[in-house]
Coordinates of C-alpha atoms in Angstrom, one line a residue:
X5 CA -16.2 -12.1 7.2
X6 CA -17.6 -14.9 9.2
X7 CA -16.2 -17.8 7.8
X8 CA -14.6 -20.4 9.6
X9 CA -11.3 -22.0 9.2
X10 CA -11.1 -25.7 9.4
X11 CA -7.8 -26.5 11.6
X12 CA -5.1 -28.9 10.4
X13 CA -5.6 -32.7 12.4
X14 CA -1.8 -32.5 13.2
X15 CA -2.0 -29.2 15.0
X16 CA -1.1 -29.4 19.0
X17 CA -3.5 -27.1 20.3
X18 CA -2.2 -24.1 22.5
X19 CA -3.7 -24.2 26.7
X20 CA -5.9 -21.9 28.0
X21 CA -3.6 -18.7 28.4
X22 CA -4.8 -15.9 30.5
X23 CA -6.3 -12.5 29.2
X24 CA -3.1 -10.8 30.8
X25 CA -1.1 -12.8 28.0
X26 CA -3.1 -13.5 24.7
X27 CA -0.8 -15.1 22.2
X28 CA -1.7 -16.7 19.0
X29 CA -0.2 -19.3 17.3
X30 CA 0.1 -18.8 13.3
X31 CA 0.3 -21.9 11.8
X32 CA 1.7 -20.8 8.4
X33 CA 1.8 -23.8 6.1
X34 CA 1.2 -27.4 7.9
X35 CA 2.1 -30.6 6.2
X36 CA 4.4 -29.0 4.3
X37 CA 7.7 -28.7 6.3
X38 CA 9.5 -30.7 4.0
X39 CA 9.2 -28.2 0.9
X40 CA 9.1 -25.3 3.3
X41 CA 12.4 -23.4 1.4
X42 CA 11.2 -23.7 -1.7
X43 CA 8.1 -21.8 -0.3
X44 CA 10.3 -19.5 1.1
X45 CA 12.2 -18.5 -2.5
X46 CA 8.3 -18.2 -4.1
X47 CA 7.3 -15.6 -1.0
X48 CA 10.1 -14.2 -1.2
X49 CA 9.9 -13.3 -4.9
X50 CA 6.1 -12.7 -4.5
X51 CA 6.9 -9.7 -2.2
X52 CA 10.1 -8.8 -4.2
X53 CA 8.1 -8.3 -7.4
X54 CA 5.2 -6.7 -4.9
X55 CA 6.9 -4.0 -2.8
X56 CA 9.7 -3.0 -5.6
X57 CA 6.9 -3.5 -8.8
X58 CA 4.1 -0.7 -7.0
X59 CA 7.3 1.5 -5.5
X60 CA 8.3 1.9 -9.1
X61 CA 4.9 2.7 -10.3
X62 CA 4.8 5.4 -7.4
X63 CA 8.1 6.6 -8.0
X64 CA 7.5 7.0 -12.1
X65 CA 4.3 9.0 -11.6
X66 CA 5.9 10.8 -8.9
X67 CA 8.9 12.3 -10.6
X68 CA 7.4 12.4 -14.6
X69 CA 5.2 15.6 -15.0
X70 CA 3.2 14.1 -18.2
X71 CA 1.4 11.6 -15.6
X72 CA 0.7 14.0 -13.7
X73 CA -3.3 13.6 -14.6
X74 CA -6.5 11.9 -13.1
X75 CA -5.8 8.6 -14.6
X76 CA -2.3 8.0 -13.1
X77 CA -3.6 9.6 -9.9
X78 CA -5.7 6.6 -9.8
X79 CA -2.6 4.3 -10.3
X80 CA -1.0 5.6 -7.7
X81 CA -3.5 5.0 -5.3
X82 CA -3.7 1.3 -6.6
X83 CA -0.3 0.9 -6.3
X84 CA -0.4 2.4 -2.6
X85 CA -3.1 0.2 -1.6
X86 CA -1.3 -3.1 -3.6
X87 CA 1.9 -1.9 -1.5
X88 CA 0.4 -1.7 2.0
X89 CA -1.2 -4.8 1.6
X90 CA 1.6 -6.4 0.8
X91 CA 3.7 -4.7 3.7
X92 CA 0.8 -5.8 6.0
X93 CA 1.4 -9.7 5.8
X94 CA 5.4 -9.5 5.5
X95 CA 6.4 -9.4 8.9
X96 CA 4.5 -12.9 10.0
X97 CA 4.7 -14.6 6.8
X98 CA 8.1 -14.2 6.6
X99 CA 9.0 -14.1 10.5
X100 CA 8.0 -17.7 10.0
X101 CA 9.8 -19.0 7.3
X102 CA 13.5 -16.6 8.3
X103 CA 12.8 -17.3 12.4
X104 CA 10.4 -20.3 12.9
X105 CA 8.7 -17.7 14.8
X106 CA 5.1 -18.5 14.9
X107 CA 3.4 -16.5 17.9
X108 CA 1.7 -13.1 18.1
X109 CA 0.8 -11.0 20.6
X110 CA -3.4 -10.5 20.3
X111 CA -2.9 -6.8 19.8
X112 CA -0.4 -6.8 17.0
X113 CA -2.8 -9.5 15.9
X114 CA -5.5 -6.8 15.4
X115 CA -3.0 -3.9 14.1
X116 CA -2.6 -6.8 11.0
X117 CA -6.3 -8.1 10.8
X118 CA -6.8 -4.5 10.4
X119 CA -4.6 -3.2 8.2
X120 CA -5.1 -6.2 5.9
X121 CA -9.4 -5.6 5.8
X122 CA -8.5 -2.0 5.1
X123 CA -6.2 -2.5 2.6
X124 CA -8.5 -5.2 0.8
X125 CA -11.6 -2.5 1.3
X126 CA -9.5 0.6 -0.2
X127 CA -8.4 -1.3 -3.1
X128 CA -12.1 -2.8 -4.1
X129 CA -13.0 1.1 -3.5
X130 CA -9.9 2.0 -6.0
X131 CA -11.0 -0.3 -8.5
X132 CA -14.5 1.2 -8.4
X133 CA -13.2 4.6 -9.3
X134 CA -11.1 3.3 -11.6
X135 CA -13.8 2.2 -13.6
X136 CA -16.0 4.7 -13.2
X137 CA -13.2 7.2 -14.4
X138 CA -12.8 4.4 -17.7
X139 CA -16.6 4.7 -18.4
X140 CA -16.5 8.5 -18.7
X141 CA -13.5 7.9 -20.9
X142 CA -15.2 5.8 -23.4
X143 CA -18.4 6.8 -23.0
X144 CA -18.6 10.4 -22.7
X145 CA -15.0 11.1 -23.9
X146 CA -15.6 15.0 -25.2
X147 CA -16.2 15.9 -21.2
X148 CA -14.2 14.0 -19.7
X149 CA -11.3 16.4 -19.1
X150 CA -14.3 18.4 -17.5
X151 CA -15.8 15.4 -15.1
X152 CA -12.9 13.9 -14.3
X153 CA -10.3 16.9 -12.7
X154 CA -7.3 16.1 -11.1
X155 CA -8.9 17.8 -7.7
X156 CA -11.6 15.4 -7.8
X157 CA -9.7 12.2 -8.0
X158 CA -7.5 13.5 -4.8
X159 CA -11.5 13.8 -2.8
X160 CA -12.5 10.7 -4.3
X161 CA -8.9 9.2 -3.1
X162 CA -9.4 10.7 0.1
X163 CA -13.0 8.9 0.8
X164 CA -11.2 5.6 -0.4
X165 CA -8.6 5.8 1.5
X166 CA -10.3 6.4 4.9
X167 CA -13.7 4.2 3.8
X168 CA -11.6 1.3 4.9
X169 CA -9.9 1.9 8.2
X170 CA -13.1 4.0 9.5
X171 CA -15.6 0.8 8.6
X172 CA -13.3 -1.8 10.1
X173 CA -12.2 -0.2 13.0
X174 CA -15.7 -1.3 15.1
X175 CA -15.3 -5.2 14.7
X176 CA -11.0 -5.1 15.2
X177 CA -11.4 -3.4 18.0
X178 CA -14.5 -5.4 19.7
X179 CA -11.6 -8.0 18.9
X180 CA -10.2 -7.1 22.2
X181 CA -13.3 -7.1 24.8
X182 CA -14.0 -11.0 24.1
X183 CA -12.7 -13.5 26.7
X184 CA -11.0 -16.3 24.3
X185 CA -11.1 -19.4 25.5
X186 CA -9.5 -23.5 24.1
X187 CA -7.6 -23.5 20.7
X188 CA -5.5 -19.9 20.1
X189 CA -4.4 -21.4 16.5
X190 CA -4.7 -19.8 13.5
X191 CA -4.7 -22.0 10.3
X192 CA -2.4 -18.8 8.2
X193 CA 0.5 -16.8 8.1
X194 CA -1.1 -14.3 9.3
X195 CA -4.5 -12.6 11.1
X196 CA -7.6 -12.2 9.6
X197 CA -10.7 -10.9 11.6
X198 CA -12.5 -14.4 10.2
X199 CA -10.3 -16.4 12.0
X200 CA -9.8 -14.9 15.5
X201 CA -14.1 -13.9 16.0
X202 CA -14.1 -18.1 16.1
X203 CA -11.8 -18.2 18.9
X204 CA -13.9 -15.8 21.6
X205 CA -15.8 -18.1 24.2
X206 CA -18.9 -15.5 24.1
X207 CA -21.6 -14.4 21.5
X208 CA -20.2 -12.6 18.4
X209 CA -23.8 -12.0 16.5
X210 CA -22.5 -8.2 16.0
X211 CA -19.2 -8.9 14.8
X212 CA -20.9 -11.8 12.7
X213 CA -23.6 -9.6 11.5
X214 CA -21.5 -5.8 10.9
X215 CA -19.0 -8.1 8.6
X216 CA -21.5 -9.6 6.6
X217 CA -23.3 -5.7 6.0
X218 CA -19.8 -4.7 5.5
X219 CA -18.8 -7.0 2.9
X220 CA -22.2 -6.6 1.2
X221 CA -22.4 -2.5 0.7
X222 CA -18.0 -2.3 0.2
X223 CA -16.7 -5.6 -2.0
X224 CA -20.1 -6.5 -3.5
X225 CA -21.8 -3.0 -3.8
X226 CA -18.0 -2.1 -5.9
X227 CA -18.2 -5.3 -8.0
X228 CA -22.3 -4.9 -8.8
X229 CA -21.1 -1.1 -10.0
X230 CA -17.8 -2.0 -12.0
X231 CA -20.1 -4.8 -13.5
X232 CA -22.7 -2.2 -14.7
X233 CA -19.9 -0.1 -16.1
X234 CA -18.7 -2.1 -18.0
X235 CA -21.9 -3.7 -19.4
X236 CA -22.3 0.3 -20.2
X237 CA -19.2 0.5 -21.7
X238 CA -19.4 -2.5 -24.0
X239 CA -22.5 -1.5 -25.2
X240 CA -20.9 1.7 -26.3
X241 CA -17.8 -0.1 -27.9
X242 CA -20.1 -2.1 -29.8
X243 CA -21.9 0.7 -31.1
X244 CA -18.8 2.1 -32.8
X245 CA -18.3 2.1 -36.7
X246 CA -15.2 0.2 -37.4
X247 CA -13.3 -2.8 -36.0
X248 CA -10.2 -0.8 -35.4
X249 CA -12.3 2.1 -33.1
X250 CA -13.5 -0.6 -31.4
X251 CA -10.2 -2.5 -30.6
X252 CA -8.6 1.0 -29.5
X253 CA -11.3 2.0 -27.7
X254 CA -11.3 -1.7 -25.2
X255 CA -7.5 -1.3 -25.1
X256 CA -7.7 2.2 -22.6
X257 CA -9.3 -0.9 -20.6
X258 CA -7.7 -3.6 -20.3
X259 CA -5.2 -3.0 -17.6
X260 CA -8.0 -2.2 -15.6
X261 CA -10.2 -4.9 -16.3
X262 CA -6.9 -7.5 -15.9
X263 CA -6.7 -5.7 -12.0
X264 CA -10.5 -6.4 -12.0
X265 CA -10.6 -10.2 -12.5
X266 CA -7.4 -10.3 -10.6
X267 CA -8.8 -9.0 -7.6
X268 CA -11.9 -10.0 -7.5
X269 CA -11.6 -13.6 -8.7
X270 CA -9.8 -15.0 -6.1
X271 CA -12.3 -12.9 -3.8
X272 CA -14.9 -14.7 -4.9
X273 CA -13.4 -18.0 -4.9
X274 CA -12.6 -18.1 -1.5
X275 CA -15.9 -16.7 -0.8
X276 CA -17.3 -19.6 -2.1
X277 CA -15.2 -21.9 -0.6
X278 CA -15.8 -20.7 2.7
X279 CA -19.8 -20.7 2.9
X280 CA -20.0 -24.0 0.7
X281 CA -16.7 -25.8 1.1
X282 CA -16.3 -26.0 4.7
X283 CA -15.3 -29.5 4.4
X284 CA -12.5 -28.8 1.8
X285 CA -9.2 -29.7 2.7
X286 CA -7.5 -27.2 4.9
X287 CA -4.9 -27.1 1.8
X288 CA -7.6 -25.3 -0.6
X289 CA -8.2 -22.6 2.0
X290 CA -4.6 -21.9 2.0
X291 CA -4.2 -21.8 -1.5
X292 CA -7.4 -19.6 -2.1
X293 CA -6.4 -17.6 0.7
X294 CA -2.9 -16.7 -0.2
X295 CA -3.6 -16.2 -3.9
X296 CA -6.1 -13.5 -2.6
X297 CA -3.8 -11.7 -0.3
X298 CA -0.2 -12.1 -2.4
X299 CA -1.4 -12.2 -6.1
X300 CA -2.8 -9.1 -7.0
X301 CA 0.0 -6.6 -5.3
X302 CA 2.4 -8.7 -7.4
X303 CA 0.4 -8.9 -10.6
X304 CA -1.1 -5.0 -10.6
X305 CA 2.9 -3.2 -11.8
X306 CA 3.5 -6.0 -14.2
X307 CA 0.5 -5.3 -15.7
X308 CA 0.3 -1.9 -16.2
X309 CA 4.0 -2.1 -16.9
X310 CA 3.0 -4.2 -20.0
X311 CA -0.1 -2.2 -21.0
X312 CA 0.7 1.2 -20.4
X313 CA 2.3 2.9 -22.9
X314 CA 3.8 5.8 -21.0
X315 CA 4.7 3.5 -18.2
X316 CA 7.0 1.2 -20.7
X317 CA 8.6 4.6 -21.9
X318 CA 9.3 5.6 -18.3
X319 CA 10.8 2.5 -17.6
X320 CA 12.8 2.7 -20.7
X321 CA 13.7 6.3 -20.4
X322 CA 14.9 5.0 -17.0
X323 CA 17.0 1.8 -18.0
X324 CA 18.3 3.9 -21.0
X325 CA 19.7 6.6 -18.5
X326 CA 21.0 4.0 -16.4
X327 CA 23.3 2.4 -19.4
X328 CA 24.4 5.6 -20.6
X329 CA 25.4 6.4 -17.0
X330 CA 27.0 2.9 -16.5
X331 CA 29.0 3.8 -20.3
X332 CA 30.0 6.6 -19.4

């Protein structure tokens, strides 16, 4: 989290403004004013597919009894995470395009910067479990309705959930104690903690440092554990007799590997853009950037909408009651 944003060359830069008024400019999506409603219809239908896609996944498991079990639990928290993230960059990102609006207040700055982090940490954290509960599965599948209990997904959904907010509340909230001095532009649609730690006019060595630590034992300590379980798991997929026990066996995977790659992907592309692309055009942060934030909430329900078995019935179960209501 201390990467720095390169800022557009045709960006006015805001004056000095006083501590008693610190407003941010969000730059959104520079250089390309000419396209900008075409932008708008692809955001639009990003969060569209986003908030309605995980509300349906919430909604199913909610109200259907049968997925009422450790694995669905699971889904619901990464729909929950998927939907909060997605609610977290709304009102900016689209406070731009409906009402050119392009300032923020530094404090609802930090509410976003924060809720995005945590959102990003809680779902690396969902994804963890998820795999781990995917390994028992495989692996050890005559206890698994003894390891995995529906009472310990809810504790393990419970440390997920507050693992995020808890470890990003210190640097958000340091946020506010820095005098900020020159340029008050941010180079997105929104606030992340990345950004704003390059605008304070004082030393930031903690921030700088607690980030990095933070990253290191949350995303990368997650994606060094799903890695080993499923280097565990194909070793025991490999080890079974026949070609169809195998392919059955990988299948009770692949939704969550597809939210894996997903996720973590862009992750680590714009990680790597950040420490060794500094130069890049400010365009490829963007990008990078904004696939990170708006892909996966969007792509996590169509997914698991397409794999799932009991989720396609639900859905169909649901579209079938809705034409025999509509024929009657």
């Amino acid at each position: 989290m201390t990467a720095q944003y390169p800022l557009h060359p045709h960006i006015v830069l805001l004056p000095n403004l006083t501590q008693l008024s610190p407003l941010l400019y969000l730059t959104g999506f520079p250089g390309l004013e000419t396209v900008e409603h075409w932008i708008f219809i692809f955001f639009f239908l990003m969060y569209l597919v986003a908030i309605s896609g995980n509300c349906f996944i919430l909604i199913i498991v909610k109200t259907n009894p049968r997925l009422h079990t450790p694995m669905y639990y699971l889904l619901s928290f990464l729909a929950f995470t998927d939907l909060g993230l997605s609610v977290s960059t709304l009102p900016t990102t689209m406070g731009i395009f409906w009402f050119k609006s392009h300032g923020i207040y530094f404090g609802a700055c930090q509410v976003q910067m924060f809720c995005i982090h945590s959102f990003s940490f809680m779902e690396s954290s969902v994804l963890l479990v998820m795999s781990f509960d995917r390994f028992v599965a495989i692996c050890y599948p005559l206890r698994y309705s003894l390891i995995i209990t529906g009472q310990r997904v809810l504790r393990a959904g419970l440390v997920v959930i507050l693992r995020g907010p808890i470890a990003t509340v210190p640097i958000v909230f340091l946020l506010k104690t820095f005098p900020y001095c020159g340029s008050r532009v941010l180079s997105h649609s929104f606030c992340l903690h990345q950004e704003v730690i390059h605008l304070a006019c004082t030393d930031t060595t903690f921030n700088n440092l607690y980030g990095l630590i933070l990253v290191m034992f949350t995303v990368v300590l997650d994606l060094v554990l799903i890695a080993l379980s499923y280097g565990v798991i194909l070793h025991t997929v490999a080890r079974l007799a026949s070609k169809e026990e195998r392919l059955r066996a990988f299948q009770t995977c692949t939704s969550h590997l597809c939210a894996v790659l997903v996720f973590f992907v862009p992750m680590v592309g714009l990680s790597l853009i950040h420490r060794f692309g500094k130069h890049a055009p400010l365009a490829v942060h963007l990008f990078m950037a904004n696939v990170y934030l708006f892909v996966p909430p969007m792509l996590n329900p169509i997914i698991y909408s397409i794999k799932t078995k009991e989720i396609r019935h639900a859905i169909s179960k649901l579209l079938g009651l809705r034409k025999a209501n509509a024929e009657s």
